[in-house]
Amino acid sequence: AQCGADGVGLYRTEFAYFTDRLPSEEDLLAEYAAVAQRAAPDRVVFRTLDVGADKMLHAQAVLKEPNPALGLRGIRMAQVRPDVLDQQLRALLQVSPLARCRILLPMVTSVSEVEEVLYLLERDWIAVQEEEQVKITKPKIGIMVEVPSVLFQIDEFAELVDFFSVGSNDLTQYLLAVDRNNPHVANVYSHFHPSVLRALQNLVQACHQQQKPISVCGEMAGDPLTAILLMAMGFNTLSMSSSNILRVRKAICHVPMADAKQLLDNVLQMNNPLVIKSWLEHYFKTHGLADMVKSNRLVSA
Ligand code: PEP
Ligand code: MG
């Protein structure tokens, strides 16, 4: 709240696992309770463990997967180590009476993955209430939209979850089949790509149709140029690092909705990411927002 945000839109729970030993349920409970209480009365969205690929644990590196970005990462880990997810869910359930928290599942590909987590959550919910002798309201649960398959099954996922959140870094990576951290193909990776923009436009419409809230995380939400497009598309919430909040807030306050919608209309007709970016930059430069353009890198992150 101190930096002008409404709660924590994405709390990455990976950090506790980058040590020599796995954390205990008590460790997790202490960490999550501290985070939730600091953010109170605002909510915190806790993303369950998303290790693998660019966030590789030592134990995973031993697996020597030939293609880790397409391998055992995010929710897929729950197939191999359900106990790890179970422990996180139990800790989060115990935190939920203390402060507002939500659960977000990363790297979801198929409906069955969510069904399995819901089953675990239900079982833990009953068990924790019995053990602690408290009544717990089940936290809202959502999935990240970062694997393109999800884009085509929003209605089916909407029957299972309360909200959606776009992981724009990974969605860009998987839509464009380009490693988000590989400098050799950095010119291919762009969140100004027409397919990324059109996918998001369709996605937000599908979520609204299902009456489910949808937010955007990742670089795209923290880039003023794309933030105003997301606003025009109708995204309810943008989640970004605190260092970007002021810039994005300034852009959103300065660009009238009618202009943002016009810009969106314009760029959705274009087929080249660089032209789209230049078009947006031109608007910013000619509307007193030139400082935001200069601080951007030439190739989007
Ligand atoms: C994303 O993919 O955009 C995201 C927010 O998650 P991460 O960067 O942690 O993969
Ligand atoms: Mg991601």
PDB file of C-alpha atoms and ligand atoms in Angstrom:
ATOM      1  CA  ALA A   1       0.000   0.000   0.000  1.00  0.00           C
ATOM      2  CA  GLN A   2       2.937   2.327   0.700  1.00  0.00           C
ATOM      3  CA  CYS A   3       3.896   2.294  -2.968  1.00  0.00           C
ATOM      4  CA  GLY A   4       0.349   2.839  -4.194  1.00  0.00           C
ATOM      5  CA  ALA A   5      -0.651  -0.761  -4.817  1.00  0.00           C
ATOM      6  CA  ASP A   6      -3.770  -2.631  -3.760  1.00  0.00           C
ATOM      7  CA  GLY A   7      -2.200  -5.672  -2.186  1.00  0.00           C
ATOM      8  CA  VAL A   8       0.225  -8.166  -3.675  1.00  0.00           C
ATOM      9  CA  GLY A   9      -0.849  -9.407  -7.112  1.00  0.00           C
ATOM     10  CA  LEU A  10       1.755 -12.154  -7.339  1.00  0.00           C
ATOM     11  CA  TYR A  11       3.768 -13.522  -4.450  1.00  0.00           C
ATOM     12  CA  ARG A  12       6.371 -15.945  -5.777  1.00  0.00           C
ATOM     13  CA  THR A  13       6.807 -18.774  -3.282  1.00  0.00           C
ATOM     14  CA  GLU A  14       9.960 -20.169  -4.879  1.00  0.00           C
ATOM     15  CA  PHE A  15      12.453 -18.463  -2.575  1.00  0.00           C
ATOM     16  CA  ALA A  16      11.951 -20.807   0.384  1.00  0.00           C
ATOM     17  CA  TYR A  17      13.072 -23.689  -1.827  1.00  0.00           C
ATOM     18  CA  PHE A  18      16.387 -22.261  -2.987  1.00  0.00           C
ATOM     19  CA  THR A  19      18.165 -23.662   0.051  1.00  0.00           C
ATOM     20  CA  ASP A  20      19.837 -26.956   0.911  1.00  0.00           C
ATOM     21  CA  ARG A  21      16.806 -28.450   2.570  1.00  0.00           C
ATOM     22  CA  LEU A  22      13.095 -28.389   1.853  1.00  0.00           C
ATOM     23  CA  PRO A  23      11.192 -25.972   4.115  1.00  0.00           C
ATOM     24  CA  SER A  24       8.849 -27.420   6.752  1.00  0.00           C
ATOM     25  CA  GLU A  25       5.143 -26.619   6.925  1.00  0.00           C
ATOM     26  CA  GLU A  26       5.942 -24.378   9.921  1.00  0.00           C
ATOM     27  CA  ASP A  27       8.551 -22.456   7.890  1.00  0.00           C
ATOM     28  CA  LEU A  28       6.016 -21.871   5.141  1.00  0.00           C
ATOM     29  CA  LEU A  29       3.292 -20.884   7.553  1.00  0.00           C
ATOM     30  CA  ALA A  30       5.568 -18.315   9.209  1.00  0.00           C
ATOM     31  CA  GLU A  31       6.598 -16.861   5.833  1.00  0.00           C
ATOM     32  CA  TYR A  32       3.076 -16.669   4.393  1.00  0.00           C
ATOM     33  CA  ALA A  33       1.559 -15.291   7.597  1.00  0.00           C
ATOM     34  CA  ALA A  34       4.180 -12.525   7.725  1.00  0.00           C
ATOM     35  CA  VAL A  35       3.524 -11.563   4.093  1.00  0.00           C
ATOM     36  CA  ALA A  36      -0.257 -11.648   4.460  1.00  0.00           C
ATOM     37  CA  GLN A  37      -0.211  -9.636   7.669  1.00  0.00           C
ATOM     38  CA  ARG A  38       2.063  -6.989   6.151  1.00  0.00           C
ATOM     39  CA  ALA A  39      -0.313  -6.570   3.229  1.00  0.00           C
ATOM     40  CA  ALA A  40      -3.491  -6.611   5.370  1.00  0.00           C
ATOM     41  CA  PRO A  41      -6.177  -5.415   4.925  1.00  0.00           C
ATOM     42  CA  ASP A  42      -5.265  -5.838   1.244  1.00  0.00           C
ATOM     43  CA  ARG A  43      -5.040  -9.313  -0.221  1.00  0.00           C
ATOM     44  CA  VAL A  44      -2.059 -11.377  -1.319  1.00  0.00           C
ATOM     45  CA  VAL A  45      -2.106 -13.754  -4.266  1.00  0.00           C
ATOM     46  CA  PHE A  46       0.221 -16.619  -3.389  1.00  0.00           C
ATOM     47  CA  ARG A  47       1.450 -18.489  -6.421  1.00  0.00           C
ATOM     48  CA  THR A  48       2.277 -22.103  -5.655  1.00  0.00           C
ATOM     49  CA  LEU A  49       5.747 -23.344  -6.410  1.00  0.00           C
ATOM     50  CA  ASP A  50       6.928 -22.553  -9.932  1.00  0.00           C
ATOM     51  CA  VAL A  51      10.356 -24.109 -10.199  1.00  0.00           C
ATOM     52  CA  GLY A  52      12.006 -25.498 -13.311  1.00  0.00           C
ATOM     53  CA  ALA A  53      13.217 -23.810 -16.504  1.00  0.00           C
ATOM     54  CA  ASP A  54      14.494 -20.331 -15.533  1.00  0.00           C
ATOM     55  CA  LYS A  55      13.957 -21.057 -11.802  1.00  0.00           C
ATOM     56  CA  MET A  56      15.827 -24.326 -11.518  1.00  0.00           C
ATOM     57  CA  LEU A  57      16.331 -26.028  -8.169  1.00  0.00           C
ATOM     58  CA  HIS A  58      19.555 -27.907  -7.589  1.00  0.00           C
ATOM     59  CA  ALA A  59      17.610 -31.156  -7.227  1.00  0.00           C
ATOM     60  CA  GLN A  60      15.993 -30.551 -10.612  1.00  0.00           C
ATOM     61  CA  ALA A  61      19.224 -29.714 -12.382  1.00  0.00           C
ATOM     62  CA  VAL A  62      20.247 -33.289 -11.619  1.00  0.00           C
ATOM     63  CA  LEU A  63      17.387 -34.483 -13.824  1.00  0.00           C
ATOM     64  CA  LYS A  64      19.219 -33.015 -16.800  1.00  0.00           C
ATOM     65  CA  GLU A  65      16.081 -32.411 -18.810  1.00  0.00           C
ATOM     66  CA  PRO A  66      16.972 -31.740 -22.449  1.00  0.00           C
ATOM     67  CA  ASN A  67      14.392 -28.971 -22.718  1.00  0.00           C
ATOM     68  CA  PRO A  68      13.554 -27.654 -19.252  1.00  0.00           C
ATOM     69  CA  ALA A  69      11.278 -24.803 -20.408  1.00  0.00           C
ATOM     70  CA  LEU A  70       9.007 -27.501 -21.849  1.00  0.00           C
ATOM     71  CA  GLY A  71       9.638 -29.900 -19.003  1.00  0.00           C
ATOM     72  CA  LEU A  72       8.921 -30.408 -15.362  1.00  0.00           C
ATOM     73  CA  ARG A  73       7.960 -26.948 -14.176  1.00  0.00           C
ATOM     74  CA  GLY A  74       5.196 -25.210 -12.271  1.00  0.00           C
ATOM     75  CA  ILE A  75       2.131 -27.296 -11.500  1.00  0.00           C
ATOM     76  CA  ARG A  76       3.633 -30.268 -13.367  1.00  0.00           C
ATOM     77  CA  MET A  77       5.845 -30.831 -10.325  1.00  0.00           C
ATOM     78  CA  ALA A  78       2.708 -31.781  -8.400  1.00  0.00           C
ATOM     79  CA  GLN A  79       2.565 -35.026 -10.372  1.00  0.00           C
ATOM     80  CA  VAL A  80       6.007 -36.033  -9.108  1.00  0.00           C
ATOM     81  CA  ARG A  81       5.984 -34.447  -5.649  1.00  0.00           C
ATOM     82  CA  PRO A  82       2.367 -33.966  -4.567  1.00  0.00           C
ATOM     83  CA  ASP A  83       3.616 -33.721  -0.983  1.00  0.00           C
ATOM     84  CA  VAL A  84       5.348 -30.402  -1.757  1.00  0.00           C
ATOM     85  CA  LEU A  85       2.159 -28.813  -3.085  1.00  0.00           C
ATOM     86  CA  ASP A  86       0.156 -30.371  -0.268  1.00  0.00           C
ATOM     87  CA  GLN A  87       2.391 -28.691   2.281  1.00  0.00           C
ATOM     88  CA  GLN A  88       1.958 -25.322   0.604  1.00  0.00           C
ATOM     89  CA  LEU A  89      -1.816 -25.700   0.508  1.00  0.00           C
ATOM     90  CA  ARG A  90      -1.936 -26.654   4.177  1.00  0.00           C
ATOM     91  CA  ALA A  91       0.153 -23.616   5.131  1.00  0.00           C
ATOM     92  CA  LEU A  92      -2.009 -21.309   2.994  1.00  0.00           C
ATOM     93  CA  LEU A  93      -5.211 -22.681   4.515  1.00  0.00           C
ATOM     94  CA  GLN A  94      -3.856 -21.906   7.973  1.00  0.00           C
ATOM     95  CA  VAL A  95      -3.002 -18.357   6.915  1.00  0.00           C
ATOM     96  CA  SER A  96      -6.362 -17.641   5.384  1.00  0.00           C
ATOM     97  CA  PRO A  97      -8.247 -16.913   8.656  1.00  0.00           C
ATOM     98  CA  LEU A  98      -5.549 -14.327   9.538  1.00  0.00           C
ATOM     99  CA  ALA A  99      -5.583 -12.311   6.320  1.00  0.00           C
ATOM    100  CA  ARG A 100      -7.006 -12.282   2.844  1.00  0.00           C
ATOM    101  CA  CYS A 101      -5.173 -14.652   0.585  1.00  0.00           C
ATOM    102  CA  ARG A 102      -5.704 -16.287  -2.761  1.00  0.00           C
ATOM    103  CA  ILE A 103      -4.045 -19.252  -4.396  1.00  0.00           C
ATOM    104  CA  LEU A 104      -2.679 -19.114  -7.939  1.00  0.00           C
ATOM    105  CA  LEU A 105      -1.479 -22.154  -9.903  1.00  0.00           C
ATOM    106  CA  PRO A 106       1.400 -21.679 -12.386  1.00  0.00           C
ATOM    107  CA  MET A 107       2.015 -23.329 -15.779  1.00  0.00           C
ATOM    108  CA  VAL A 108      -1.367 -24.996 -16.044  1.00  0.00           C
ATOM    109  CA  THR A 109      -1.858 -26.851 -19.345  1.00  0.00           C
ATOM    110  CA  SER A 110      -4.925 -29.054 -18.811  1.00  0.00           C
ATOM    111  CA  VAL A 111      -8.156 -29.121 -16.851  1.00  0.00           C
ATOM    112  CA  SER A 112      -7.193 -32.373 -15.132  1.00  0.00           C
ATOM    113  CA  GLU A 113      -4.242 -30.657 -13.412  1.00  0.00           C
ATOM    114  CA  VAL A 114      -6.613 -28.207 -11.758  1.00  0.00           C
ATOM    115  CA  GLU A 115      -9.066 -30.939 -10.802  1.00  0.00           C
ATOM    116  CA  GLU A 116      -6.301 -32.760  -8.973  1.00  0.00           C
ATOM    117  CA  VAL A 117      -5.293 -29.648  -7.037  1.00  0.00           C
ATOM    118  CA  LEU A 118      -8.916 -28.960  -6.118  1.00  0.00           C
ATOM    119  CA  TYR A 119      -9.169 -32.463  -4.761  1.00  0.00           C
ATOM    120  CA  LEU A 120      -6.042 -31.952  -2.638  1.00  0.00           C
ATOM    121  CA  LEU A 121      -7.315 -28.575  -1.442  1.00  0.00           C
ATOM    122  CA  GLU A 122     -10.675 -30.024  -0.429  1.00  0.00           C
ATOM    123  CA  ARG A 123      -8.987 -32.818   1.527  1.00  0.00           C
ATOM    124  CA  ASP A 124      -6.598 -30.392   3.247  1.00  0.00           C
ATOM    125  CA  TRP A 125      -9.403 -27.956   3.979  1.00  0.00           C
ATOM    126  CA  ILE A 126     -11.305 -30.610   5.893  1.00  0.00           C
ATOM    127  CA  ALA A 127      -8.188 -31.854   7.678  1.00  0.00           C
ATOM    128  CA  VAL A 128      -6.860 -28.446   8.734  1.00  0.00           C
ATOM    129  CA  GLN A 129     -10.232 -27.360  10.110  1.00  0.00           C
ATOM    130  CA  GLU A 130     -10.414 -30.537  12.150  1.00  0.00           C
ATOM    131  CA  GLU A 131      -6.868 -30.228  13.460  1.00  0.00           C
ATOM    132  CA  GLU A 132      -7.040 -26.521  14.277  1.00  0.00           C
ATOM    133  CA  GLN A 133     -10.671 -26.546  15.389  1.00  0.00           C
ATOM    134  CA  VAL A 134     -11.414 -23.444  13.326  1.00  0.00           C
ATOM    135  CA  LYS A 135     -13.796 -22.688  10.529  1.00  0.00           C
ATOM    136  CA  ILE A 136     -11.865 -21.671   7.435  1.00  0.00           C
ATOM    137  CA  THR A 137     -13.349 -19.985   4.394  1.00  0.00           C
ATOM    138  CA  LYS A 138     -11.782 -21.692   1.439  1.00  0.00           C
ATOM    139  CA  PRO A 139      -9.421 -19.238  -0.313  1.00  0.00           C
ATOM    140  CA  LYS A 140     -10.255 -18.256  -3.881  1.00  0.00           C
ATOM    141  CA  ILE A 141      -8.226 -20.192  -6.405  1.00  0.00           C
ATOM    142  CA  GLY A 142      -7.032 -19.153  -9.851  1.00  0.00           C
ATOM    143  CA  ILE A 143      -4.744 -20.252 -12.648  1.00  0.00           C
ATOM    144  CA  MET A 144      -2.053 -18.495 -14.595  1.00  0.00           C
ATOM    145  CA  VAL A 145      -2.632 -18.211 -18.303  1.00  0.00           C
ATOM    146  CA  GLU A 146       0.834 -18.815 -19.675  1.00  0.00           C
ATOM    147  CA  VAL A 147       0.545 -22.011 -21.713  1.00  0.00           C
ATOM    148  CA  PRO A 148      -1.320 -21.257 -24.970  1.00  0.00           C
ATOM    149  CA  SER A 149      -3.584 -24.331 -24.601  1.00  0.00           C
ATOM    150  CA  VAL A 150      -5.445 -22.520 -21.810  1.00  0.00           C
ATOM    151  CA  LEU A 151      -6.506 -19.756 -24.206  1.00  0.00           C
ATOM    152  CA  PHE A 152      -8.823 -22.192 -25.957  1.00  0.00           C
ATOM    153  CA  GLN A 153     -10.443 -23.693 -22.855  1.00  0.00           C
ATOM    154  CA  ILE A 154     -11.340 -20.688 -20.732  1.00  0.00           C
ATOM    155  CA  ASP A 155     -14.969 -21.775 -20.423  1.00  0.00           C
ATOM    156  CA  GLU A 156     -13.936 -25.181 -19.085  1.00  0.00           C
ATOM    157  CA  PHE A 157     -11.418 -23.746 -16.629  1.00  0.00           C
ATOM    158  CA  ALA A 158     -13.977 -21.138 -15.554  1.00  0.00           C
ATOM    159  CA  GLU A 159     -16.131 -23.937 -14.156  1.00  0.00           C
ATOM    160  CA  LEU A 160     -13.309 -24.849 -11.784  1.00  0.00           C
ATOM    161  CA  VAL A 161     -11.579 -21.629 -10.728  1.00  0.00           C
ATOM    162  CA  ASP A 162     -12.461 -18.188  -9.369  1.00  0.00           C
ATOM    163  CA  PHE A 163     -10.044 -16.034 -11.334  1.00  0.00           C
ATOM    164  CA  PHE A 164      -7.376 -15.951 -14.048  1.00  0.00           C
ATOM    165  CA  SER A 165      -4.022 -14.226 -14.211  1.00  0.00           C
ATOM    166  CA  VAL A 166      -1.917 -13.879 -17.345  1.00  0.00           C
ATOM    167  CA  GLY A 167       1.789 -14.630 -16.984  1.00  0.00           C
ATOM    168  CA  SER A 168       2.753 -12.365 -19.847  1.00  0.00           C
ATOM    169  CA  ASN A 169       6.437 -13.358 -19.807  1.00  0.00           C
ATOM    170  CA  ASP A 170       5.715 -17.036 -20.264  1.00  0.00           C
ATOM    171  CA  LEU A 171       2.695 -16.565 -22.504  1.00  0.00           C
ATOM    172  CA  THR A 172       4.901 -14.540 -24.871  1.00  0.00           C
ATOM    173  CA  GLN A 173       7.640 -17.168 -24.641  1.00  0.00           C
ATOM    174  CA  TYR A 174       5.316 -20.069 -25.460  1.00  0.00           C
ATOM    175  CA  LEU A 175       3.196 -18.317 -28.089  1.00  0.00           C
ATOM    176  CA  LEU A 176       6.281 -17.233 -29.998  1.00  0.00           C
ATOM    177  CA  ALA A 177       8.319 -20.379 -29.233  1.00  0.00           C
ATOM    178  CA  VAL A 178      11.228 -18.248 -28.063  1.00  0.00           C
ATOM    179  CA  ASP A 179      13.284 -18.601 -24.890  1.00  0.00           C
ATOM    180  CA  ARG A 180      12.549 -15.512 -22.784  1.00  0.00           C
ATOM    181  CA  ASN A 181      16.133 -15.453 -21.474  1.00  0.00           C
ATOM    182  CA  ASN A 182      18.127 -16.258 -24.604  1.00  0.00           C
ATOM    183  CA  PRO A 183      19.925 -13.144 -25.896  1.00  0.00           C
ATOM    184  CA  HIS A 184      20.413 -14.741 -29.331  1.00  0.00           C
ATOM    185  CA  VAL A 185      16.692 -14.609 -29.979  1.00  0.00           C
ATOM    186  CA  ALA A 186      15.866 -11.509 -27.966  1.00  0.00           C
ATOM    187  CA  ASN A 187      14.749  -9.805 -31.187  1.00  0.00           C
ATOM    188  CA  VAL A 188      12.076 -12.488 -31.654  1.00  0.00           C
ATOM    189  CA  TYR A 189      10.748 -12.129 -28.112  1.00  0.00           C
ATOM    190  CA  SER A 190       8.347  -9.201 -28.021  1.00  0.00           C
ATOM    191  CA  HIS A 191       5.171  -8.552 -26.132  1.00  0.00           C
ATOM    192  CA  PHE A 192       4.223  -6.162 -28.943  1.00  0.00           C
ATOM    193  CA  HIS A 193       3.824  -9.155 -31.267  1.00  0.00           C
ATOM    194  CA  PRO A 194       0.377  -9.030 -32.921  1.00  0.00           C
ATOM    195  CA  SER A 195      -0.361 -12.618 -31.862  1.00  0.00           C
ATOM    196  CA  VAL A 196       0.303 -11.783 -28.222  1.00  0.00           C
ATOM    197  CA  LEU A 197      -1.973  -8.745 -28.373  1.00  0.00           C
ATOM    198  CA  ARG A 198      -4.729 -10.568 -30.231  1.00  0.00           C
ATOM    199  CA  ALA A 199      -4.535 -13.549 -27.862  1.00  0.00           C
ATOM    200  CA  LEU A 200      -4.964 -11.219 -24.894  1.00  0.00           C
ATOM    201  CA  GLN A 201      -7.843  -9.394 -26.522  1.00  0.00           C
ATOM    202  CA  ASN A 202      -9.687 -12.702 -27.090  1.00  0.00           C
ATOM    203  CA  LEU A 203      -8.784 -13.921 -23.630  1.00  0.00           C
ATOM    204  CA  VAL A 204     -10.184 -10.931 -21.781  1.00  0.00           C
ATOM    205  CA  GLN A 205     -13.420 -11.230 -23.747  1.00  0.00           C
ATOM    206  CA  ALA A 206     -13.702 -14.937 -22.921  1.00  0.00           C
ATOM    207  CA  CYS A 207     -13.159 -14.230 -19.211  1.00  0.00           C
ATOM    208  CA  HIS A 208     -15.708 -11.434 -19.170  1.00  0.00           C
ATOM    209  CA  GLN A 209     -18.174 -13.754 -20.853  1.00  0.00           C
ATOM    210  CA  GLN A 210     -17.619 -16.224 -18.034  1.00  0.00           C
ATOM    211  CA  GLN A 211     -17.800 -13.371 -15.491  1.00  0.00           C
ATOM    212  CA  LYS A 212     -14.387 -14.217 -14.096  1.00  0.00           C
ATOM    213  CA  PRO A 213     -11.854 -11.565 -13.109  1.00  0.00           C
ATOM    214  CA  ILE A 214      -8.591 -11.569 -15.016  1.00  0.00           C
ATOM    215  CA  SER A 215      -5.351  -9.758 -14.247  1.00  0.00           C
ATOM    216  CA  VAL A 216      -1.993  -9.476 -15.999  1.00  0.00           C
ATOM    217  CA  CYS A 217       1.392 -10.141 -14.391  1.00  0.00           C
ATOM    218  CA  GLY A 218       4.848  -9.983 -15.918  1.00  0.00           C
ATOM    219  CA  GLU A 219       6.712  -7.323 -17.857  1.00  0.00           C
ATOM    220  CA  MET A 220       3.792  -6.384 -20.032  1.00  0.00           C
ATOM    221  CA  ALA A 221       1.797  -5.019 -17.092  1.00  0.00           C
ATOM    222  CA  GLY A 222       4.776  -2.958 -15.912  1.00  0.00           C
ATOM    223  CA  ASP A 223       5.495  -1.412 -19.317  1.00  0.00           C
ATOM    224  CA  PRO A 224       3.465   1.804 -19.714  1.00  0.00           C
ATOM    225  CA  LEU A 225       3.201   1.277 -23.495  1.00  0.00           C
ATOM    226  CA  THR A 226       1.445  -2.060 -23.118  1.00  0.00           C
ATOM    227  CA  ALA A 227      -0.302  -1.204 -19.832  1.00  0.00           C
ATOM    228  CA  ILE A 228      -2.572   1.277 -21.612  1.00  0.00           C
ATOM    229  CA  LEU A 229      -3.429  -1.345 -24.239  1.00  0.00           C
ATOM    230  CA  LEU A 230      -4.322  -3.809 -21.480  1.00  0.00           C
ATOM    231  CA  MET A 231      -6.481  -1.137 -19.869  1.00  0.00           C
ATOM    232  CA  ALA A 232      -8.273  -0.588 -23.190  1.00  0.00           C
ATOM    233  CA  MET A 233      -8.791  -4.335 -23.597  1.00  0.00           C
ATOM    234  CA  GLY A 234     -10.617  -4.370 -20.255  1.00  0.00           C
ATOM    235  CA  PHE A 235      -8.240  -6.143 -17.878  1.00  0.00           C
ATOM    236  CA  ASN A 236      -9.375  -5.593 -14.288  1.00  0.00           C
ATOM    237  CA  THR A 237      -6.003  -5.634 -12.567  1.00  0.00           C
ATOM    238  CA  LEU A 238      -2.354  -5.161 -13.476  1.00  0.00           C
ATOM    239  CA  SER A 239       0.297  -6.693 -11.261  1.00  0.00           C
ATOM    240  CA  MET A 240       3.871  -5.376 -11.436  1.00  0.00           C
ATOM    241  CA  SER A 241       7.005  -4.839  -9.424  1.00  0.00           C
ATOM    242  CA  SER A 242       6.735  -1.834  -7.123  1.00  0.00           C
ATOM    243  CA  SER A 243       9.412   0.011  -9.137  1.00  0.00           C
ATOM    244  CA  ASN A 244       7.012   0.296 -12.097  1.00  0.00           C
ATOM    245  CA  ILE A 245       3.893   1.407 -10.265  1.00  0.00           C
ATOM    246  CA  LEU A 246       4.484   5.164 -10.542  1.00  0.00           C
ATOM    247  CA  ARG A 247       5.284   5.063 -14.268  1.00  0.00           C
ATOM    248  CA  VAL A 248       2.309   2.900 -15.108  1.00  0.00           C
ATOM    249  CA  ARG A 249      -0.016   4.921 -12.912  1.00  0.00           C
ATOM    250  CA  LYS A 250       1.133   8.110 -14.647  1.00  0.00           C
ATOM    251  CA  ALA A 251       0.500   6.610 -18.090  1.00  0.00           C
ATOM    252  CA  ILE A 252      -2.923   5.316 -17.135  1.00  0.00           C
ATOM    253  CA  CYS A 253      -3.922   8.667 -15.604  1.00  0.00           C
ATOM    254  CA  HIS A 254      -2.647  10.678 -18.594  1.00  0.00           C
ATOM    255  CA  VAL A 255      -4.018   8.619 -21.463  1.00  0.00           C
ATOM    256  CA  PRO A 256      -7.796   9.032 -21.818  1.00  0.00           C
ATOM    257  CA  MET A 257      -9.687   5.759 -22.287  1.00  0.00           C
ATOM    258  CA  ALA A 258     -10.916   6.930 -25.715  1.00  0.00           C
ATOM    259  CA  ASP A 259      -7.305   7.400 -26.875  1.00  0.00           C
ATOM    260  CA  ALA A 260      -6.248   4.038 -25.434  1.00  0.00           C
ATOM    261  CA  LYS A 261      -9.113   2.329 -27.278  1.00  0.00           C
ATOM    262  CA  GLN A 262      -8.173   4.101 -30.502  1.00  0.00           C
ATOM    263  CA  LEU A 263      -4.535   3.031 -30.098  1.00  0.00           C
ATOM    264  CA  LEU A 264      -5.649  -0.531 -29.437  1.00  0.00           C
ATOM    265  CA  ASP A 265      -7.837  -0.490 -32.550  1.00  0.00           C
ATOM    266  CA  ASN A 266      -4.897   0.807 -34.564  1.00  0.00           C
ATOM    267  CA  VAL A 267      -2.325  -1.691 -33.345  1.00  0.00           C
ATOM    268  CA  LEU A 268      -4.658  -4.666 -33.676  1.00  0.00           C
ATOM    269  CA  GLN A 269      -4.633  -3.953 -37.429  1.00  0.00           C
ATOM    270  CA  MET A 270      -0.830  -4.044 -37.616  1.00  0.00           C
ATOM    271  CA  ASN A 271       1.323  -7.071 -38.311  1.00  0.00           C
ATOM    272  CA  ASN A 272       4.773  -6.009 -37.153  1.00  0.00           C
ATOM    273  CA  PRO A 273       5.854  -5.781 -33.482  1.00  0.00           C
ATOM    274  CA  LEU A 274       8.374  -3.022 -34.180  1.00  0.00           C
ATOM    275  CA  VAL A 275       5.812  -0.902 -35.985  1.00  0.00           C
ATOM    276  CA  ILE A 276       3.347  -1.439 -33.142  1.00  0.00           C
ATOM    277  CA  LYS A 277       5.935  -0.353 -30.620  1.00  0.00           C
ATOM    278  CA  SER A 278       6.882   2.736 -32.642  1.00  0.00           C
ATOM    279  CA  TRP A 279       3.226   3.676 -33.048  1.00  0.00           C
ATOM    280  CA  LEU A 280       2.743   3.606 -29.281  1.00  0.00           C
ATOM    281  CA  GLU A 281       5.996   5.463 -28.670  1.00  0.00           C
ATOM    282  CA  HIS A 282       4.946   8.151 -31.106  1.00  0.00           C
ATOM    283  CA  TYR A 283       1.713   8.686 -29.188  1.00  0.00           C
ATOM    284  CA  PHE A 284       3.590   8.879 -25.876  1.00  0.00           C
ATOM    285  CA  LYS A 285       6.162  11.331 -27.284  1.00  0.00           C
ATOM    286  CA  THR A 286       3.505  13.633 -28.687  1.00  0.00           C
ATOM    287  CA  HIS A 287       1.365  13.572 -25.536  1.00  0.00           C
ATOM    288  CA  GLY A 288       3.822  14.661 -22.873  1.00  0.00           C
ATOM    289  CA  LEU A 289       4.920  11.149 -21.924  1.00  0.00           C
ATOM    290  CA  ALA A 290       8.280  11.058 -23.712  1.00  0.00           C
ATOM    291  CA  ASP A 291      10.147  10.211 -20.489  1.00  0.00           C
ATOM    292  CA  MET A 292       8.481   6.791 -20.425  1.00  0.00           C
ATOM    293  CA  VAL A 293       9.631   5.970 -23.906  1.00  0.00           C
ATOM    294  CA  LYS A 294      13.275   6.798 -23.329  1.00  0.00           C
ATOM    295  CA  SER A 295      13.545   4.618 -20.270  1.00  0.00           C
ATOM    296  CA  ASN A 296      12.353   1.641 -22.283  1.00  0.00           C
ATOM    297  CA  ARG A 297      14.824  -0.703 -23.856  1.00  0.00           C
ATOM    298  CA  LEU A 298      14.846  -0.884 -27.647  1.00  0.00           C
ATOM    299  CA  VAL A 299      13.834  -4.515 -27.616  1.00  0.00           C
ATOM    300  CA  SER A 300      11.118  -5.187 -25.091  1.00  0.00           C
ATOM    301  CA  ALA A 301      11.903  -7.313 -22.035  1.00  0.00           C
TER     302      ALA A 301
HETATM  303  C1  PEP B   1       5.110 -14.592 -16.134  1.00  0.00           C
HETATM  304  O1  PEP B   1       5.376 -15.651 -16.675  1.00  0.00           O
HETATM  305  O2  PEP B   1       4.798 -13.554 -16.745  1.00  0.00           O
HETATM  306  C2  PEP B   1       5.133 -14.493 -14.660  1.00  0.00           C
HETATM  307  C3  PEP B   1       4.607 -13.476 -14.031  1.00  0.00           C
HETATM  308  O3  PEP B   1       5.732 -15.475 -13.972  1.00  0.00           O
HETATM  309  P1  PEP B   1       7.317 -15.710 -13.922  1.00  0.00           P
HETATM  310  O4  PEP B   1       7.970 -14.517 -14.560  1.00  0.00           O
HETATM  311  O5  PEP B   1       7.635 -15.899 -12.489  1.00  0.00           O
HETATM  312  O6  PEP B   1       7.440 -16.952 -14.731  1.00  0.00           O
HETATM  313 MG    MG B   2       5.513 -17.500 -15.546  1.00  0.00          MG
END
